[in-house]
Coordinates of N, CA, C and O in Angstrom, one line a residue:
X1 N 0.8 -1.2 0.0 CA 0.0 0.0 0.0 C 0.9 1.3 0.0 O 0.5 2.2 -0.7
X2 N 2.0 1.2 0.8 CA 2.9 2.4 0.8 C 3.5 2.7 -0.5 O 3.6 3.9 -0.9
X3 N 3.8 1.6 -1.3 CA 4.4 1.8 -2.6 C 3.4 2.5 -3.5 O 3.7 3.3 -4.3
X4 N 2.1 2.1 -3.4 CA 1.1 2.6 -4.2 C 0.9 4.1 -3.9 O 0.8 4.9 -4.8
X5 N 0.8 4.5 -2.7 CA 0.7 5.9 -2.3 C 1.9 6.7 -2.7 O 1.7 7.8 -3.2
X6 N 3.1 6.2 -2.6 CA 4.3 6.9 -3.0 C 4.3 7.0 -4.6 O 4.5 8.1 -5.1
X7 N 3.9 6.0 -5.3 CA 3.8 6.1 -6.8 C 2.7 7.1 -7.2 O 3.0 7.9 -8.1
X8 N 1.6 7.1 -6.5 CA 0.5 8.1 -6.9 C 1.0 9.5 -6.6 O 0.7 10.4 -7.3
X9 N 1.6 9.7 -5.4 CA 2.1 11.0 -5.1 C 3.1 11.5 -6.1 O 3.1 12.7 -6.5
X10 N 4.0 10.7 -6.5 CA 5.0 11.1 -7.5 C 4.4 11.4 -8.8 O 4.7 12.4 -9.5
X11 N 3.4 10.6 -9.3 CA 2.7 10.9 -10.5 C 1.9 12.2 -10.4 O 1.9 13.0 -11.4
X12 N 1.3 12.5 -9.3 CA 0.6 13.7 -9.1 C 1.5 14.9 -9.1 O 1.3 15.9 -9.8
X13 N 2.6 14.8 -8.4 CA 3.6 15.9 -8.4 C 4.2 16.2 -9.8 O 4.5 17.3 -10.2
X14 N 4.4 15.1 -10.6 CA 5.0 15.2 -11.9 C 4.0 15.9 -12.8 O 4.3 16.8 -13.6
X15 N 2.7 15.6 -12.7 CA 1.7 16.2 -13.5 C 1.6 17.7 -13.2 O 1.4 18.5 -14.1
X16 N 1.7 18.0 -11.9 CA 1.6 19.5 -11.5 C 2.8 20.3 -12.0 O 2.7 21.5 -12.3
X17 N 3.9 19.6 -12.2 CA 5.1 20.4 -12.6 C 5.3 20.3 -14.1 O 6.3 20.9 -14.6
X18 N 4.5 19.6 -14.8 CA 4.6 19.6 -16.3 C 4.4 21.0 -16.8 O 3.6 21.8 -16.3
X19 N 5.1 21.3 -17.9 CA 4.9 22.6 -18.5 C 3.5 22.9 -19.0 O 2.9 22.0 -19.5
X20 N 3.0 24.1 -18.7 CA 1.7 24.4 -19.1 C 1.6 24.9 -20.5 O 2.6 25.5 -21.0
X21 N 0.6 24.6 -21.2 CA 0.4 25.0 -22.6 C 0.4 26.6 -22.6 O -0.3 27.2 -21.8
X22 N 1.1 27.1 -23.6 CA 1.1 28.6 -23.7 C -0.3 29.1 -24.0 O -1.1 28.4 -24.7
X23 N -0.6 30.3 -23.6 CA -1.9 30.9 -23.8 C -1.7 32.3 -24.4 O -0.6 33.0 -24.2
X24 N -2.7 32.8 -25.1 CA -2.6 34.1 -25.7 C -3.3 35.2 -24.8 O -4.3 34.9 -24.2
X25 N -2.7 36.3 -24.7 CA -3.2 37.4 -23.9 C -4.1 38.3 -24.7 O -3.7 38.9 -25.7
X26 N -5.4 38.5 -24.2 CA -6.3 39.4 -24.9 C -6.0 40.8 -24.3 O -6.1 41.0 -23.1
X27 N -5.7 41.8 -25.2 CA -5.6 43.2 -24.8 C -6.5 44.0 -25.6 O -6.2 44.7 -26.6
X28 N -7.8 44.0 -25.2 CA -8.8 44.7 -26.0 C -8.8 46.2 -25.6 O -8.6 46.5 -24.5
X29 N -9.1 47.0 -26.6 CA -9.1 48.4 -26.4 C -10.4 49.0 -26.8 O -10.7 49.2 -28.0
X30 N -11.4 49.1 -25.8 CA -12.7 49.7 -26.1 C -12.6 51.1 -26.8 O -11.7 51.8 -26.4
X31 N -13.4 51.3 -27.7 CA -13.5 52.6 -28.4 C -14.4 53.6 -27.5 O -15.6 53.5 -27.6
X32 N -13.7 54.4 -26.7 CA -14.5 55.2 -25.8 C -14.9 56.5 -26.5 O -14.1 57.1 -27.2
X33 N -16.1 56.9 -26.3 CA -16.7 58.1 -27.0 C -16.3 59.3 -26.2 O -16.4 59.4 -25.0
X34 N -15.9 60.4 -26.9 CA -15.6 61.7 -26.2 C -16.9 62.5 -26.0 O -17.0 63.3 -25.2
X35 N -17.9 62.2 -26.8 CA -19.2 62.9 -26.7 C -20.3 61.9 -26.4 O -20.5 60.9 -27.1
X36 N -21.1 62.1 -25.3 CA -22.2 61.2 -25.0 C -23.3 61.5 -26.0 O -23.6 62.6 -26.4
X37 N -24.0 60.4 -26.4 CA -25.1 60.5 -27.3 C -26.4 60.5 -26.6 O -27.4 60.9 -27.1
X38 N -26.4 60.1 -25.3 CA -27.6 60.1 -24.5 C -27.2 60.2 -23.1 O -26.0 60.1 -22.8
X39 N -28.1 60.3 -22.2 CA -27.8 60.4 -20.8 C -28.6 59.4 -20.0 O -29.8 59.6 -19.8
X40 N -28.0 58.4 -19.5 CA -28.6 57.4 -18.5 C -29.7 56.5 -19.1 O -30.4 56.0 -18.3
X41 N -29.8 56.3 -20.4 CA -30.7 55.4 -20.9 C -30.3 54.0 -20.4 O -29.2 53.5 -20.7
X42 N -31.2 53.2 -19.8 CA -30.8 52.0 -19.1 C -31.0 50.8 -20.0 O -31.9 50.8 -20.9
X43 N -30.1 49.8 -19.8 CA -30.2 48.5 -20.6 C -29.5 47.5 -19.7 O -28.8 47.7 -18.8
X44 N -29.8 46.2 -20.0 CA -29.2 45.1 -19.4 C -28.3 44.4 -20.5 O -28.8 44.1 -21.6
X45 N -27.1 44.1 -20.2 CA -26.2 43.5 -21.2 C -25.9 42.0 -20.8 O -25.6 41.7 -19.6
X46 N -26.1 41.1 -21.7 CA -25.8 39.7 -21.5 C -25.0 39.3 -22.7 O -24.9 39.9 -23.7
X47 N -24.3 38.1 -22.5 CA -23.5 37.6 -23.6 C -23.5 36.1 -23.5 O -23.8 35.5 -22.5
X48 N -23.2 35.5 -24.7 CA -23.0 34.1 -24.8 C -22.0 33.7 -25.9 O -21.9 34.5 -26.8
X49 N -21.3 32.6 -25.6 CA -20.3 32.2 -26.5 C -20.8 30.9 -27.2 O -21.0 29.9 -26.5
X50 N -21.1 30.9 -28.5 CA -21.7 29.7 -29.1 C -20.7 29.0 -30.0 O -21.1 28.2 -30.9
X51 N -19.4 29.4 -29.9 CA -18.4 28.7 -30.7 C -18.3 27.2 -30.3 O -18.6 26.8 -29.2
X52 N -18.0 26.4 -31.3 CA -17.9 25.0 -31.1 C -16.8 24.6 -30.1 O -16.9 23.6 -29.4
X53 N -15.7 25.3 -30.2 CA -14.5 25.0 -29.3 C -14.1 26.3 -28.7 O -14.3 27.4 -29.2
X54 N -13.4 26.2 -27.6 CA -13.0 27.4 -26.8 C -11.6 27.9 -27.1 O -11.2 29.0 -26.6
X55 N -10.9 27.3 -28.0 CA -9.5 27.8 -28.4 C -9.7 29.0 -29.3 O -10.8 29.1 -30.0
X56 N -8.7 29.8 -29.4 CA -8.7 31.0 -30.2 C -7.8 31.0 -31.4 O -7.7 31.9 -32.2
X57 N -6.9 29.9 -31.4 CA -6.0 29.8 -32.5 C -5.7 28.3 -32.8 O -5.7 27.5 -31.8
X58 N -5.5 28.0 -34.0 CA -5.1 26.6 -34.4 C -3.8 26.8 -35.2 O -3.8 27.5 -36.2
X59 N -2.7 26.2 -34.7 CA -1.4 26.3 -35.3 C -1.1 25.0 -36.0 O -0.9 23.9 -35.4
X60 N -0.9 25.0 -37.3 CA -0.6 23.9 -38.2 C 0.9 24.0 -38.6 O 1.2 24.9 -39.4
X61 N 1.7 23.2 -38.1 CA 3.1 23.2 -38.4 C 3.5 22.4 -39.6 O 4.6 22.3 -40.0
X62 N 2.5 21.8 -40.2 CA 2.7 21.0 -41.4 C 3.2 19.6 -41.2 O 3.5 18.9 -42.1
X63 N 3.3 19.2 -40.0 CA 3.8 17.8 -39.7 C 2.7 17.0 -39.1 O 2.9 16.2 -38.1
X64 N 1.5 17.1 -39.6 CA 0.3 16.4 -39.1 C 0.1 16.7 -37.6 O -0.3 15.9 -36.8
X65 N 0.5 17.9 -37.2 CA 0.4 18.3 -35.8 C -0.3 19.7 -35.7 O 0.3 20.7 -36.1
X66 N -1.6 19.7 -35.4 CA -2.3 20.9 -35.2 C -2.5 21.2 -33.7 O -3.1 20.4 -33.0
X67 N -2.0 22.3 -33.3 CA -2.0 22.6 -31.9 C -3.0 23.8 -31.6 O -2.9 24.9 -32.2
X68 N -4.0 23.6 -30.7 CA -4.9 24.7 -30.3 C -4.2 25.6 -29.3 O -3.5 25.1 -28.4
X69 N -4.5 26.9 -29.4 CA -4.1 27.8 -28.3 C -5.3 28.5 -27.7 O -6.2 28.9 -28.5
X70 N -5.3 28.6 -26.4 CA -6.4 29.2 -25.7 C -6.0 30.6 -25.3 O -4.9 31.0 -25.2
X71 N -7.0 31.4 -24.9 CA -6.8 32.8 -24.4 C -6.6 32.7 -22.9 O -7.2 31.8 -22.2
X72 N -5.8 33.5 -22.3 CA -5.6 33.6 -20.9 C -6.9 34.0 -20.2 O -7.3 33.5 -19.1
X73 N -7.6 34.9 -20.8 CA -8.9 35.4 -20.3 C -10.1 34.7 -20.9 O -9.9 34.1 -22.0
X74 N -11.2 34.8 -20.3 CA -12.4 34.3 -20.8 C -12.8 35.2 -22.0 O -13.0 36.4 -21.7
X75 N -12.9 34.8 -23.2 CA -13.2 35.6 -24.4 C -14.5 36.3 -24.2 O -14.7 37.5 -24.5
X76 N -15.5 35.6 -23.8 CA -16.9 36.1 -23.6 C -16.9 37.3 -22.7 O -17.4 38.4 -23.0
X77 N -16.3 37.1 -21.5 CA -16.3 38.2 -20.5 C -15.4 39.4 -21.0 O -15.8 40.5 -20.8
X78 N -14.3 39.1 -21.6 CA -13.4 40.2 -22.1 C -14.2 41.1 -23.1 O -14.2 42.3 -23.0
X79 N -14.9 40.4 -24.1 CA -15.6 41.2 -25.1 C -16.8 41.9 -24.5 O -17.1 43.0 -24.8
X80 N -17.5 41.2 -23.6 CA -18.7 41.9 -22.9 C -18.2 43.1 -22.1 O -18.9 44.1 -22.2
X81 N -17.1 43.0 -21.4 CA -16.6 44.2 -20.6 C -16.2 45.3 -21.5 O -16.5 46.5 -21.2
X82 N -15.6 45.0 -22.6 CA -15.2 46.0 -23.6 C -16.4 46.7 -24.2 O -16.4 48.0 -24.3
X83 N -17.4 45.9 -24.6 CA -18.6 46.5 -25.1 C -19.3 47.3 -24.1 O -19.9 48.4 -24.4
X84 N -19.4 46.9 -22.9 CA -20.0 47.7 -21.8 C -19.3 49.0 -21.6 O -20.0 50.0 -21.5
X85 N -18.0 49.0 -21.6 CA -17.3 50.3 -21.5 C -17.6 51.2 -22.6 O -17.8 52.4 -22.4
X86 N -17.8 50.7 -23.9 CA -18.1 51.5 -25.0 C -19.5 52.1 -24.8 O -19.7 53.4 -25.0
X87 N -20.5 51.3 -24.5 CA -21.8 51.8 -24.3 C -21.9 52.9 -23.2 O -22.6 53.9 -23.3
X88 N -21.2 52.6 -22.1 CA -21.2 53.6 -21.0 C -20.6 54.9 -21.3 O -21.0 55.9 -20.9
X89 N -19.5 54.8 -22.2 CA -18.9 56.1 -22.6 C -19.8 56.9 -23.5 O -19.7 58.1 -23.7
X90 N -20.8 56.2 -24.2 CA -21.8 56.9 -25.0 C -23.0 57.5 -24.2 O -23.8 58.1 -24.8
X91 N -23.0 57.2 -22.9 CA -24.1 57.7 -22.0 C -25.1 56.7 -21.6 O -26.0 57.0 -20.9
X92 N -25.0 55.4 -22.1 CA -26.0 54.4 -21.7 C -25.6 53.9 -20.3 O -24.4 54.0 -19.9
X93 N -26.6 53.3 -19.6 CA -26.3 52.9 -18.2 C -26.8 51.4 -18.1 O -27.9 51.0 -18.4
X94 N -25.8 50.5 -17.6 CA -26.1 49.1 -17.5 C -26.8 48.9 -16.1 O -26.3 49.3 -15.1
X95 N -28.0 48.2 -16.2 CA -28.7 47.9 -14.9 C -29.1 46.4 -15.0 O -29.1 45.8 -16.1
X96 N -29.5 45.9 -13.9 CA -29.8 44.5 -13.8 C -31.2 44.2 -14.4 O -31.4 43.2 -15.1
X97 N -32.2 45.0 -14.0 CA -33.6 44.7 -14.4 C -34.2 45.6 -15.4 O -35.3 46.0 -15.3
X98 N -33.5 45.9 -16.4 CA -34.1 46.8 -17.5 C -34.9 46.0 -18.5 O -34.7 44.8 -18.7
X99 N -35.9 46.7 -19.0 CA -36.7 46.0 -20.0 C -36.0 46.1 -21.4 O -36.5 45.5 -22.4
X100 N -35.0 46.9 -21.5 CA -34.2 47.0 -22.7 C -33.0 46.1 -22.5 O -32.2 46.2 -21.5
X101 N -32.8 45.2 -23.5 CA -31.7 44.3 -23.4 C -30.7 44.4 -24.6 O -31.2 44.6 -25.8
X102 N -29.4 44.2 -24.4 CA -28.4 44.1 -25.4 C -27.8 42.7 -25.2 O -27.3 42.5 -24.1
X103 N -27.8 41.9 -26.2 CA -27.1 40.6 -26.1 C -26.0 40.5 -27.1 O -26.1 40.8 -28.3
X104 N -24.8 40.1 -26.6 CA -23.6 39.9 -27.4 C -23.5 38.4 -27.6 O -23.5 37.6 -26.6
X105 N -23.4 37.9 -28.9 CA -23.2 36.5 -29.1 C -21.9 36.3 -29.9 O -21.8 36.9 -31.0
X106 N -21.0 35.5 -29.4 CA -19.7 35.3 -30.1 C -19.9 34.0 -30.9 O -20.1 32.9 -30.3
X107 N -19.9 34.2 -32.2 CA -20.1 33.1 -33.1 C -18.8 32.5 -33.6 O -18.7 31.3 -33.9
X108 N -17.8 33.3 -33.7 CA -16.5 32.8 -34.2 C -15.4 33.7 -33.7 O -15.5 35.0 -33.7
X109 N -14.3 33.2 -33.2 CA -13.1 33.9 -32.8 C -11.9 33.0 -33.0 O -11.6 32.2 -32.1
X110 N -11.2 33.1 -34.1 CA -10.2 32.1 -34.4 C -9.1 32.6 -35.4 O -9.5 33.3 -36.3
X111 N -7.9 32.3 -35.0 CA -6.8 32.6 -35.9 C -6.2 31.3 -36.4 O -5.9 30.4 -35.6
X112 N -6.3 31.1 -37.7 CA -5.7 29.8 -38.3 C -4.3 30.1 -38.8 O -4.1 31.1 -39.5
X113 N -3.4 29.4 -38.3 CA -1.9 29.6 -38.5 C -1.4 28.4 -39.3 O -1.5 27.3 -38.8
X114 N -0.8 28.7 -40.4 CA 0.0 27.6 -41.1 C 1.4 28.1 -41.2 O 1.7 29.2 -41.7
X115 N 2.3 27.3 -40.6 CA 3.7 27.8 -40.7 C 4.7 26.7 -40.8 O 4.4 25.5 -40.6
X116 N 5.8 27.1 -41.4 CA 7.0 26.2 -41.5 C 8.2 27.0 -40.9 O 8.0 28.1 -40.4
X117 N 9.3 26.4 -41.1 CA 10.6 27.1 -40.6 C 10.8 28.4 -41.4 O 11.3 29.4 -40.8
X118 N 10.4 28.4 -42.6 CA 10.7 29.6 -43.5 C 9.6 30.6 -43.6 O 9.9 31.8 -43.9
X119 N 8.3 30.3 -43.4 CA 7.3 31.3 -43.6 C 6.0 30.9 -42.8 O 5.9 29.8 -42.3
X120 N 5.2 31.9 -42.6 CA 3.9 31.7 -41.9 C 2.8 32.5 -42.6 O 3.0 33.5 -43.2
X121 N 1.6 31.9 -42.5 CA 0.3 32.5 -43.0 C -0.7 32.5 -41.8 O -1.0 31.4 -41.3
X122 N -1.2 33.7 -41.4 CA -2.2 33.7 -40.4 C -3.5 34.4 -40.9 O -3.4 35.4 -41.6
X123 N -4.6 33.7 -40.7 CA -5.9 34.2 -41.1 C -6.8 34.3 -39.9 O -7.0 33.2 -39.2
X124 N -7.3 35.4 -39.5 CA -8.1 35.6 -38.3 C -9.6 35.9 -38.8 O -9.8 36.7 -39.7
X125 N -10.5 35.4 -38.0 CA -11.9 35.6 -38.3 C -12.6 35.8 -36.9 O -12.4 35.1 -36.0
X126 N -13.4 36.9 -36.9 CA -14.2 37.2 -35.7 C -15.7 37.5 -36.2 O -15.8 38.3 -37.1
X127 N -16.6 36.8 -35.6 CA -18.0 37.1 -35.9 C -18.8 37.3 -34.6 O -18.8 36.4 -33.8
X128 N -19.3 38.5 -34.4 CA -20.1 38.8 -33.3 C -21.5 39.3 -33.7 O -21.7 40.0 -34.7
X129 N -22.5 38.8 -33.0 CA -23.9 39.3 -33.2 C -24.3 40.1 -32.0 O -24.2 39.6 -30.9
X130 N -24.9 41.3 -32.3 CA -25.4 42.2 -31.2 C -26.9 42.3 -31.5 O -27.3 42.7 -32.6
X131 N -27.6 42.0 -30.4 CA -29.1 42.2 -30.5 C -29.5 43.2 -29.5 O -29.3 43.0 -28.3
X132 N -30.2 44.3 -29.9 CA -30.7 45.3 -29.1 C -32.3 45.1 -29.1 O -32.9 45.1 -30.1
X133 N -32.8 44.7 -27.9 CA -34.2 44.4 -27.9 C -35.0 45.3 -26.8 O -34.5 45.5 -25.7
X134 N -36.1 45.8 -27.2 CA -37.0 46.5 -26.4 C -38.4 45.9 -26.4 O -38.6 45.1 -27.3
X135 N -39.3 46.4 -25.6 CA -40.7 45.9 -25.7 C -41.3 46.2 -27.1 O -42.2 45.6 -27.5
X136 N -40.7 47.2 -27.7 CA -41.3 47.7 -29.0 C -40.6 47.1 -30.2 O -41.0 47.4 -31.3
X137 N -39.6 46.3 -30.0 CA -39.0 45.6 -31.2 C -37.6 45.2 -30.9 O -37.1 45.2 -29.8
X138 N -36.9 44.8 -32.0 CA -35.6 44.2 -31.9 C -34.7 44.5 -33.1 O -35.2 44.6 -34.2
X139 N -33.5 44.8 -32.9 CA -32.5 45.1 -33.9 C -31.4 44.0 -33.8 O -30.8 44.0 -32.7
X140 N -31.1 43.3 -34.8 CA -30.0 42.3 -34.8 C -29.0 42.7 -35.8 O -29.3 42.8 -37.0
X141 N -27.7 42.8 -35.4 CA -26.7 43.2 -36.3 C -25.5 42.2 -36.2 O -25.2 41.8 -35.0
X142 N -24.9 41.8 -37.3 CA -23.8 40.9 -37.3 C -22.5 41.7 -37.7 O -22.6 42.4 -38.7
X143 N -21.5 41.6 -36.9 CA -20.2 42.3 -37.2 C -19.1 41.2 -37.5 O -19.0 40.3 -36.7
X144 N -18.5 41.4 -38.6 CA -17.5 40.4 -39.0 C -16.1 41.1 -39.2 O -16.1 42.1 -39.9
X145 N -15.1 40.5 -38.7 CA -13.7 41.1 -38.9 C -12.8 39.9 -39.4 O -12.9 38.8 -38.9
X146 N -12.0 40.3 -40.4 CA -11.1 39.3 -40.9 C -9.7 40.0 -41.1 O -9.7 41.2 -41.3
X147 N -8.7 39.3 -40.9 CA -7.3 39.8 -41.1 C -6.4 38.7 -41.6 O -6.6 37.5 -41.3
X148 N -5.5 39.0 -42.5 CA -4.5 38.1 -42.9 C -3.1 38.7 -42.8 O -2.9 39.9 -43.0
X149 N -2.2 37.9 -42.4 CA -0.8 38.3 -42.3 C 0.1 37.2 -42.7 O 0.0 36.1 -42.3
X150 N 1.1 37.6 -43.5 CA 2.2 36.7 -43.9 C 3.5 37.1 -43.3 O 3.7 38.3 -43.1
X151 N 4.4 36.2 -43.1 CA 5.7 36.6 -42.5 C 6.7 35.5 -42.8 O 6.5 34.4 -43.2
X152 N 7.9 36.0 -42.5 CA 9.1 35.1 -42.7 C 9.2 34.3 -41.4 O 8.8 34.7 -40.3
X153 N 9.8 33.1 -41.4 CA 10.0 32.2 -40.3 C 8.6 31.7 -39.8 O 7.6 32.1 -40.3
X154 N 8.7 30.9 -38.7 CA 7.4 30.5 -38.1 C 6.8 31.6 -37.2 O 7.5 32.4 -36.7
X155 N 5.5 31.5 -37.1 CA 4.8 32.6 -36.3 C 5.0 32.3 -34.8 O 4.8 31.2 -34.3
X156 N 5.3 33.4 -34.1 CA 5.4 33.3 -32.6 C 4.1 33.5 -32.0 O 3.1 34.0 -32.6
X157 N 3.9 33.1 -30.8 CA 2.7 33.3 -30.1 C 2.3 34.8 -30.0 O 1.2 35.2 -30.0
X158 N 3.3 35.7 -29.9 CA 3.1 37.1 -29.8 C 2.5 37.7 -31.1 O 1.7 38.5 -31.1
X159 N 3.0 37.1 -32.2 CA 2.4 37.5 -33.5 C 1.0 37.0 -33.7 O 0.1 37.8 -34.2
X160 N 0.7 35.8 -33.3 CA -0.7 35.3 -33.3 C -1.6 36.1 -32.4 O -2.7 36.5 -32.8
X161 N -1.1 36.4 -31.2 CA -1.8 37.2 -30.3 C -2.1 38.6 -30.8 O -3.2 39.2 -30.7
X162 N -1.1 39.2 -31.5 CA -1.3 40.5 -32.1 C -2.4 40.5 -33.2 O -3.2 41.4 -33.2
X163 N -2.4 39.5 -34.1 CA -3.5 39.4 -35.1 C -4.8 39.3 -34.5 O -5.8 39.9 -34.9
X164 N -5.0 38.4 -33.4 CA -6.2 38.2 -32.8 C -6.7 39.5 -32.1 O -7.9 39.9 -32.3
X165 N -5.9 40.2 -31.4 CA -6.3 41.5 -30.8 C -6.6 42.5 -31.8 O -7.6 43.3 -31.6
X166 N -5.9 42.6 -32.9 CA -6.2 43.6 -33.9 C -7.6 43.4 -34.5 O -8.3 44.4 -34.6
X167 N -7.9 42.1 -34.8 CA -9.3 41.9 -35.3 C -10.3 42.2 -34.3 O -11.4 42.8 -34.6
X168 N -10.1 41.8 -33.1 CA -11.1 42.1 -32.0 C -11.3 43.6 -31.8 O -12.5 44.1 -31.7
X169 N -10.2 44.3 -31.8 CA -10.3 45.8 -31.6 C -11.0 46.5 -32.8 O -11.7 47.5 -32.7
X170 N -10.7 46.0 -34.0 CA -11.4 46.5 -35.2 C -12.9 46.3 -35.2 O -13.7 47.2 -35.5
X171 N -13.3 45.2 -34.8 CA -14.8 44.9 -34.7 C -15.4 45.7 -33.6 O -16.5 46.3 -33.7
X172 N -14.7 45.9 -32.4 CA -15.2 46.8 -31.4 C -15.4 48.2 -31.9 O -16.3 48.9 -31.6
X173 N -14.4 48.6 -32.7 CA -14.5 50.0 -33.2 C -15.7 50.1 -34.2 O -16.4 51.1 -34.2
X174 N -15.9 49.1 -35.0 CA -17.1 49.1 -35.9 C -18.4 49.2 -35.1 O -19.3 49.9 -35.5
X175 N -18.5 48.4 -34.0 CA -19.7 48.5 -33.2 C -19.9 49.9 -32.6 O -20.9 50.5 -32.6
X176 N -18.8 50.5 -32.1 CA -18.8 51.8 -31.5 C -19.2 52.9 -32.4 O -19.9 53.8 -32.0
X177 N -18.9 52.7 -33.7 CA -19.2 53.7 -34.7 C -20.5 53.4 -35.5 O -20.7 54.1 -36.5
X178 N -21.2 52.4 -35.1 CA -22.4 52.0 -35.9 C -23.6 52.9 -35.5 O -24.2 52.8 -34.5
X179 N -23.9 53.9 -36.4 CA -24.9 54.9 -36.2 C -26.3 54.2 -36.1 O -27.2 54.7 -35.3
X180 N -26.6 53.2 -36.9 CA -27.9 52.5 -36.8 C -28.1 51.9 -35.4 O -29.2 52.1 -34.8
X181 N -27.1 51.2 -34.8 CA -27.3 50.7 -33.5 C -27.4 51.8 -32.5 O -28.3 51.7 -31.6
X182 N -26.6 52.8 -32.6 CA -26.6 53.9 -31.6 C -28.0 54.6 -31.6 O -28.6 54.9 -30.6
X183 N -28.5 54.9 -32.8 CA -29.8 55.5 -33.0 C -31.0 54.7 -32.4 O -31.9 55.2 -31.8
X184 N -30.9 53.4 -32.7 CA -31.9 52.5 -32.2 C -32.0 52.5 -30.7 O -33.0 52.6 -30.1
X185 N -30.8 52.4 -30.1 CA -30.7 52.4 -28.6 C -31.1 53.7 -28.1 O -31.9 53.8 -27.1
X186 N -30.7 54.8 -28.7 CA -31.0 56.1 -28.2 C -32.5 56.4 -28.2 O -33.1 57.0 -27.3
X187 N -33.1 56.0 -29.3 CA -34.6 56.4 -29.5 C -35.5 55.4 -28.8 O -36.6 55.8 -28.4
X188 N -35.1 54.2 -28.7 CA -36.1 53.2 -28.1 C -35.8 52.8 -26.7 O -36.7 52.2 -26.0
X189 N -34.6 53.1 -26.2 CA -34.3 52.7 -24.8 C -34.9 53.7 -23.8 O -35.1 54.8 -24.1

């Protein structure tokens, strides 16, 4: 029995000390408005992540080895917080029990990386759906961001992370500057 406990303890300690898989850091930059478009119009913000898998990058080194990379932060919460900051900078107010709802749905967030020792190709896709709903109606908008980057040598995690953050920040900027969404929320909330 002692040998079993000793072997189990060693196996557990070995597993704990094994190197952790690298993760990508999300550095989202909400587009804050300098001019408020409304004052204190209330809404409730919710979000959901409907992606099939939770990784944010797939790295194909060409040797029948495809490695998924995950984000350090929860993608849904990071995007929800950034969107909330944007709406609050425009003068909207997030409350718990509002009859006005904004829902963020993450449909795709992925960087596909194909690389070898000599070159790399990165293609990023982000698809977000924003639904603004009031008792009087609903507006559903889909925002899509894509980016491609080629480079010499194999792609580093920092380069993959940069492409992912660039696409996310571009889509956040598109949402912040969407007059149709702003007007709908301003007039109906």
